[in-house]
Amino acid sequence: MTSPARPFLNRRLAEFGTTIFAEMSALATTTGSINLGQGFPDADGPEEVREAAVRALRDGRGNQYPPGPGVPELRTAIADHQLRRYGLSFDPDTEVLVTAGATEAIAATLLALLEPGDEVIALEPYYDSYAACIAMAGATRVPVTLRPDAEQERFRLDLDELRDAVTDRTRLLLINTPHNPTGTVLTREELTAIAELAVERDLLVVTDEVYEHLVFDEAAHVPPATLPGMRERTVTIGSAGKTFSFTGWKVGWVTGSPGLVSAVRSAKQFLTYVASGPFQHAVAEALALPDSYFDALRADMLAKRDVLAAGLTAAGFEVFRPAGTYFVTADIRPLGPELSRNGDGLAFCRALPELAGVVAIPNAVFYDHREAGAPFVRFAFCKRTEVLTEAAERLRKAFAH
Ligand SMILES: *Cc1c(COP(=O)(O)O)cnc(C)c1O
């Protein structure tokens, strides 16, 4: 991909000129395709939460700079949520920080905690902002690859590979569970092994849990901060975007020990300083919704997952049924060498809009070891059921002969 930024962009960011999402969303528009590339819901979240934002705007709450750490009502709601769901107790004044989405939380955390030359271990494939933020911090990313298990059911972490990746320069482990794009939810056993490694090698752990409420079947979300020895070394990142289907509001947060949170706040104050004033008040109300809201969200996404997974299977893809998130990763190789472009997911995704009228994202862009991700593509299922049914039908027509 050539980028118009090329002659100006500094060396740290040169490899991040443009994202695949811009290219694929443009393709979706020019071909009139169903866009299952970018992960945003096509229906807004709960009416009462939207009304809470309107009320905050009208009442003049948050229209001027809110407090740097976030409005007190929201910090309290975040602390209550962590206690109610996970038994984690945080002081809203010293251990909670509101950010401009999880994106800023990730950036501020990495910019605050890393020295140039530090190594960061991240699970590959990884969310695209991780690599860019590690680079902006002048640090080095060390990917540990999640690979399909023998049954081709789930992408799993090789704990030996993780252990071997730690060096004297490793400063932190950056993990994401439930994991985008693979849909893997790390198990308590895997997370316990990660925690033991972090304690043994005295590493910080940054954990991106924006899909904490989208966990299906028998899987359970285990926040790493709940494990022995972890609370004081873990920065936990959350967001309202995915949980309440308001991705444009950009309300995220960080919880952790006072030392870690105040370090992150030091970086955050020079990024946005503050953001999303009235929306912070609305999210405070949203986090206090009864369990029935979160259960209904999960049930709704689970039904959508099953519609899309069944459609992909019927079209001839091999599907990794996600235990969490709103993405499904599929292997294109069973479509055959011609249709799968010899298992090249990038070529496949560039051809897919013309071929089937559907847009997907090639997982290879989320890897340093691109060959490890080559045959996998990601579809988002946070869309209305009729949209998913239509996409499934188009894929079946294009591929199932
Ligand atoms: C969407 C997403 C984010 C960004 O969340 P925002 O709150 O919209 O900034 C961060 N991490 C992962 C894994 C995501 O999928």
PDB file of C-alpha atoms in Angstrom, residues 22-162:
ATOM      1  CA  ALA A  22      -9.527   2.674   4.915  1.00  0.00           C
ATOM      2  CA  GLU A  23      -8.782   0.574   1.824  1.00  0.00           C
ATOM      3  CA  MET A  24     -11.472  -2.006   2.515  1.00  0.00           C
ATOM      4  CA  SER A  25     -14.168   0.481   3.523  1.00  0.00           C
ATOM      5  CA  ALA A  26     -13.497   2.403   0.299  1.00  0.00           C
ATOM      6  CA  LEU A  27     -13.874  -0.860  -1.639  1.00  0.00           C
ATOM      7  CA  ALA A  28     -17.138  -1.535   0.165  1.00  0.00           C
ATOM      8  CA  THR A  29     -18.481   1.826  -0.982  1.00  0.00           C
ATOM      9  CA  THR A  30     -17.374   1.605  -4.616  1.00  0.00           C
ATOM     10  CA  THR A  31     -18.703  -1.944  -5.025  1.00  0.00           C
ATOM     11  CA  GLY A  32     -21.864  -1.570  -2.924  1.00  0.00           C
ATOM     12  CA  SER A  33     -20.696  -4.430  -0.726  1.00  0.00           C
ATOM     13  CA  ILE A  34     -21.845  -5.415   2.745  1.00  0.00           C
ATOM     14  CA  ASN A  35     -19.074  -4.187   5.001  1.00  0.00           C
ATOM     15  CA  LEU A  36     -18.176  -6.850   7.548  1.00  0.00           C
ATOM     16  CA  GLY A  37     -14.686  -5.387   7.735  1.00  0.00           C
ATOM     17  CA  GLN A  38     -14.676  -2.715  10.402  1.00  0.00           C
ATOM     18  CA  GLY A  39     -16.112  -3.679  13.774  1.00  0.00           C
ATOM     19  CA  PHE A  40     -18.826  -1.206  14.581  1.00  0.00           C
ATOM     20  CA  PRO A  41     -22.488  -2.031  15.229  1.00  0.00           C
ATOM     21  CA  ASP A  42     -25.040  -0.911  12.630  1.00  0.00           C
ATOM     22  CA  ALA A  43     -27.622  -0.180  15.312  1.00  0.00           C
ATOM     23  CA  ASP A  44     -27.172   2.206  18.234  1.00  0.00           C
ATOM     24  CA  GLY A  45     -27.165   1.079  21.843  1.00  0.00           C
ATOM     25  CA  PRO A  46     -29.959   1.419  24.436  1.00  0.00           C
ATOM     26  CA  GLU A  47     -32.369   4.318  24.096  1.00  0.00           C
ATOM     27  CA  GLU A  48     -32.133   5.160  27.804  1.00  0.00           C
ATOM     28  CA  VAL A  49     -28.376   5.564  27.522  1.00  0.00           C
ATOM     29  CA  ARG A  50     -28.761   7.830  24.516  1.00  0.00           C
ATOM     30  CA  GLU A  51     -31.324   9.849  26.461  1.00  0.00           C
ATOM     31  CA  ALA A  52     -28.909  10.072  29.382  1.00  0.00           C
ATOM     32  CA  ALA A  53     -26.411  11.755  27.042  1.00  0.00           C
ATOM     33  CA  VAL A  54     -29.092  14.174  25.811  1.00  0.00           C
ATOM     34  CA  ARG A  55     -30.008  15.024  29.409  1.00  0.00           C
ATOM     35  CA  ALA A  56     -26.375  15.632  30.304  1.00  0.00           C
ATOM     36  CA  LEU A  57     -25.978  17.959  27.309  1.00  0.00           C
ATOM     37  CA  ARG A  58     -29.168  19.869  28.128  1.00  0.00           C
ATOM     38  CA  ASP A  59     -28.346  20.129  31.830  1.00  0.00           C
ATOM     39  CA  GLY A  60     -24.884  21.411  31.015  1.00  0.00           C
ATOM     40  CA  ARG A  61     -23.078  18.485  32.601  1.00  0.00           C
ATOM     41  CA  GLY A  62     -19.787  17.893  30.803  1.00  0.00           C
ATOM     42  CA  ASN A  63     -20.102  20.645  28.202  1.00  0.00           C
ATOM     43  CA  GLN A  64     -16.991  22.293  29.605  1.00  0.00           C
ATOM     44  CA  TYR A  65     -13.725  20.513  30.381  1.00  0.00           C
ATOM     45  CA  PRO A  66     -14.552  17.699  32.772  1.00  0.00           C
ATOM     46  CA  PRO A  67     -12.022  16.887  35.534  1.00  0.00           C
ATOM     47  CA  GLY A  68      -8.773  15.419  34.167  1.00  0.00           C
ATOM     48  CA  PRO A  69      -9.271  11.952  35.680  1.00  0.00           C
ATOM     49  CA  GLY A  70     -12.902  11.807  34.486  1.00  0.00           C
ATOM     50  CA  VAL A  71     -16.198  12.871  36.067  1.00  0.00           C
ATOM     51  CA  PRO A  72     -16.572  11.455  39.604  1.00  0.00           C
ATOM     52  CA  GLU A  73     -19.904   9.741  38.759  1.00  0.00           C
ATOM     53  CA  LEU A  74     -18.213   7.729  36.012  1.00  0.00           C
ATOM     54  CA  ARG A  75     -15.132   6.845  38.045  1.00  0.00           C
ATOM     55  CA  THR A  76     -17.424   5.566  40.781  1.00  0.00           C
ATOM     56  CA  ALA A  77     -19.493   3.601  38.254  1.00  0.00           C
ATOM     57  CA  ILE A  78     -16.323   2.000  36.821  1.00  0.00           C
ATOM     58  CA  ALA A  79     -15.127   1.023  40.300  1.00  0.00           C
ATOM     59  CA  ASP A  80     -18.591  -0.387  41.123  1.00  0.00           C
ATOM     60  CA  HIS A  81     -18.595  -2.373  37.873  1.00  0.00           C
ATOM     61  CA  GLN A  82     -15.187  -3.928  38.574  1.00  0.00           C
ATOM     62  CA  LEU A  83     -16.338  -4.855  42.097  1.00  0.00           C
ATOM     63  CA  ARG A  84     -19.727  -6.211  41.075  1.00  0.00           C
ATOM     64  CA  ARG A  85     -18.443  -8.286  38.130  1.00  0.00           C
ATOM     65  CA  TYR A  86     -15.036  -9.427  39.322  1.00  0.00           C
ATOM     66  CA  GLY A  87     -14.672  -8.662  43.021  1.00  0.00           C
ATOM     67  CA  LEU A  88     -11.899  -6.171  42.200  1.00  0.00           C
ATOM     68  CA  SER A  89     -11.935  -3.145  44.440  1.00  0.00           C
ATOM     69  CA  PHE A  90     -10.527   0.158  43.143  1.00  0.00           C
ATOM     70  CA  ASP A  91     -10.538   3.602  44.711  1.00  0.00           C
ATOM     71  CA  PRO A  92     -12.379   5.857  42.239  1.00  0.00           C
ATOM     72  CA  ASP A  93     -10.119   8.793  43.149  1.00  0.00           C
ATOM     73  CA  THR A  94      -6.696   7.203  42.794  1.00  0.00           C
ATOM     74  CA  GLU A  95      -7.152   3.948  40.880  1.00  0.00           C
ATOM     75  CA  VAL A  96      -9.509   4.851  38.018  1.00  0.00           C
ATOM     76  CA  LEU A  97      -8.802   7.067  35.019  1.00  0.00           C
ATOM     77  CA  VAL A  98     -11.251   7.919  32.220  1.00  0.00           C
ATOM     78  CA  THR A  99      -9.776   8.133  28.713  1.00  0.00           C
ATOM     79  CA  ALA A 100     -10.843   8.948  25.143  1.00  0.00           C
ATOM     80  CA  GLY A 101     -11.759   5.354  24.386  1.00  0.00           C
ATOM     81  CA  ALA A 102      -9.571   2.340  24.940  1.00  0.00           C
ATOM     82  CA  THR A 103      -7.434   3.700  22.095  1.00  0.00           C
ATOM     83  CA  GLU A 104      -6.172   6.577  24.207  1.00  0.00           C
ATOM     84  CA  ALA A 105      -5.858   4.305  27.220  1.00  0.00           C
ATOM     85  CA  ILE A 106      -3.523   2.041  25.227  1.00  0.00           C
ATOM     86  CA  ALA A 107      -1.501   4.980  23.891  1.00  0.00           C
ATOM     87  CA  ALA A 108      -1.178   6.755  27.238  1.00  0.00           C
ATOM     88  CA  THR A 109      -0.285   3.535  29.055  1.00  0.00           C
ATOM     89  CA  LEU A 110       2.462   2.564  26.619  1.00  0.00           C
ATOM     90  CA  LEU A 111       3.821   6.117  26.367  1.00  0.00           C
ATOM     91  CA  ALA A 112       3.879   6.402  30.150  1.00  0.00           C
ATOM     92  CA  LEU A 113       5.390   3.049  31.059  1.00  0.00           C
ATOM     93  CA  LEU A 114       7.948   2.343  28.325  1.00  0.00           C
ATOM     94  CA  GLU A 115      11.517   3.533  27.919  1.00  0.00           C
ATOM     95  CA  PRO A 116      13.055   3.599  24.450  1.00  0.00           C
ATOM     96  CA  GLY A 117      14.608   0.192  23.846  1.00  0.00           C
ATOM     97  CA  ASP A 118      12.225  -1.684  26.136  1.00  0.00           C
ATOM     98  CA  GLU A 119      10.650  -4.809  24.711  1.00  0.00           C
ATOM     99  CA  VAL A 120       6.902  -5.405  24.774  1.00  0.00           C
ATOM    100  CA  ILE A 121       5.469  -8.851  24.233  1.00  0.00           C
ATOM    101  CA  ALA A 122       2.137  -8.768  22.405  1.00  0.00           C
ATOM    102  CA  LEU A 123      -0.051 -11.634  21.279  1.00  0.00           C
ATOM    103  CA  GLU A 124      -0.066 -11.840  17.502  1.00  0.00           C
ATOM    104  CA  PRO A 125      -2.369 -11.219  15.624  1.00  0.00           C
ATOM    105  CA  TYR A 126      -2.776  -7.954  17.548  1.00  0.00           C
ATOM    106  CA  TYR A 127      -5.058  -4.952  17.465  1.00  0.00           C
ATOM    107  CA  ASP A 128      -3.450  -2.499  15.061  1.00  0.00           C
ATOM    108  CA  SER A 129      -2.903   0.373  17.484  1.00  0.00           C
ATOM    109  CA  TYR A 130      -0.603  -1.709  19.705  1.00  0.00           C
ATOM    110  CA  ALA A 131       2.238  -1.812  17.211  1.00  0.00           C
ATOM    111  CA  ALA A 132       1.949   1.885  16.409  1.00  0.00           C
ATOM    112  CA  CYS A 133       1.882   2.931  20.079  1.00  0.00           C
ATOM    113  CA  ILE A 134       4.834   0.707  20.957  1.00  0.00           C
ATOM    114  CA  ALA A 135       6.684   2.362  18.072  1.00  0.00           C
ATOM    115  CA  MET A 136       5.703   5.869  19.206  1.00  0.00           C
ATOM    116  CA  ALA A 137       7.110   5.019  22.621  1.00  0.00           C
ATOM    117  CA  GLY A 138      10.392   4.048  20.946  1.00  0.00           C
ATOM    118  CA  ALA A 139      10.057   0.497  22.241  1.00  0.00           C
ATOM    119  CA  THR A 140      10.282  -2.808  20.383  1.00  0.00           C
ATOM    120  CA  ARG A 141       7.432  -5.223  19.922  1.00  0.00           C
ATOM    121  CA  VAL A 142       8.039  -8.924  20.324  1.00  0.00           C
ATOM    122  CA  PRO A 143       5.115 -10.892  18.923  1.00  0.00           C
ATOM    123  CA  VAL A 144       4.093 -14.261  20.296  1.00  0.00           C
ATOM    124  CA  THR A 145       1.878 -15.992  17.769  1.00  0.00           C
ATOM    125  CA  LEU A 146      -1.509 -17.492  18.581  1.00  0.00           C
ATOM    126  CA  ARG A 147      -1.897 -20.603  16.431  1.00  0.00           C
ATOM    127  CA  PRO A 148      -4.839 -22.841  15.526  1.00  0.00           C
ATOM    128  CA  ASP A 149      -5.025 -25.890  17.766  1.00  0.00           C
ATOM    129  CA  ALA A 150      -4.879 -29.406  16.338  1.00  0.00           C
ATOM    130  CA  GLU A 151      -8.690 -29.594  16.077  1.00  0.00           C
ATOM    131  CA  GLN A 152      -8.774 -26.262  14.162  1.00  0.00           C
ATOM    132  CA  GLU A 153     -11.249 -25.008  16.754  1.00  0.00           C
ATOM    133  CA  ARG A 154      -9.468 -22.215  18.521  1.00  0.00           C
ATOM    134  CA  PHE A 155      -6.336 -20.097  18.338  1.00  0.00           C
ATOM    135  CA  ARG A 156      -4.192 -20.842  21.336  1.00  0.00           C
ATOM    136  CA  LEU A 157      -1.238 -19.396  23.130  1.00  0.00           C
ATOM    137  CA  ASP A 158       1.931 -21.495  23.316  1.00  0.00           C
ATOM    138  CA  LEU A 159       3.097 -20.838  26.868  1.00  0.00           C
ATOM    139  CA  ASP A 160       6.617 -22.102  26.162  1.00  0.00           C
ATOM    140  CA  GLU A 161       6.911 -19.686  23.276  1.00  0.00           C
ATOM    141  CA  LEU A 162       5.733 -16.901  25.575  1.00  0.00           C
TER     142      LEU A 162
END
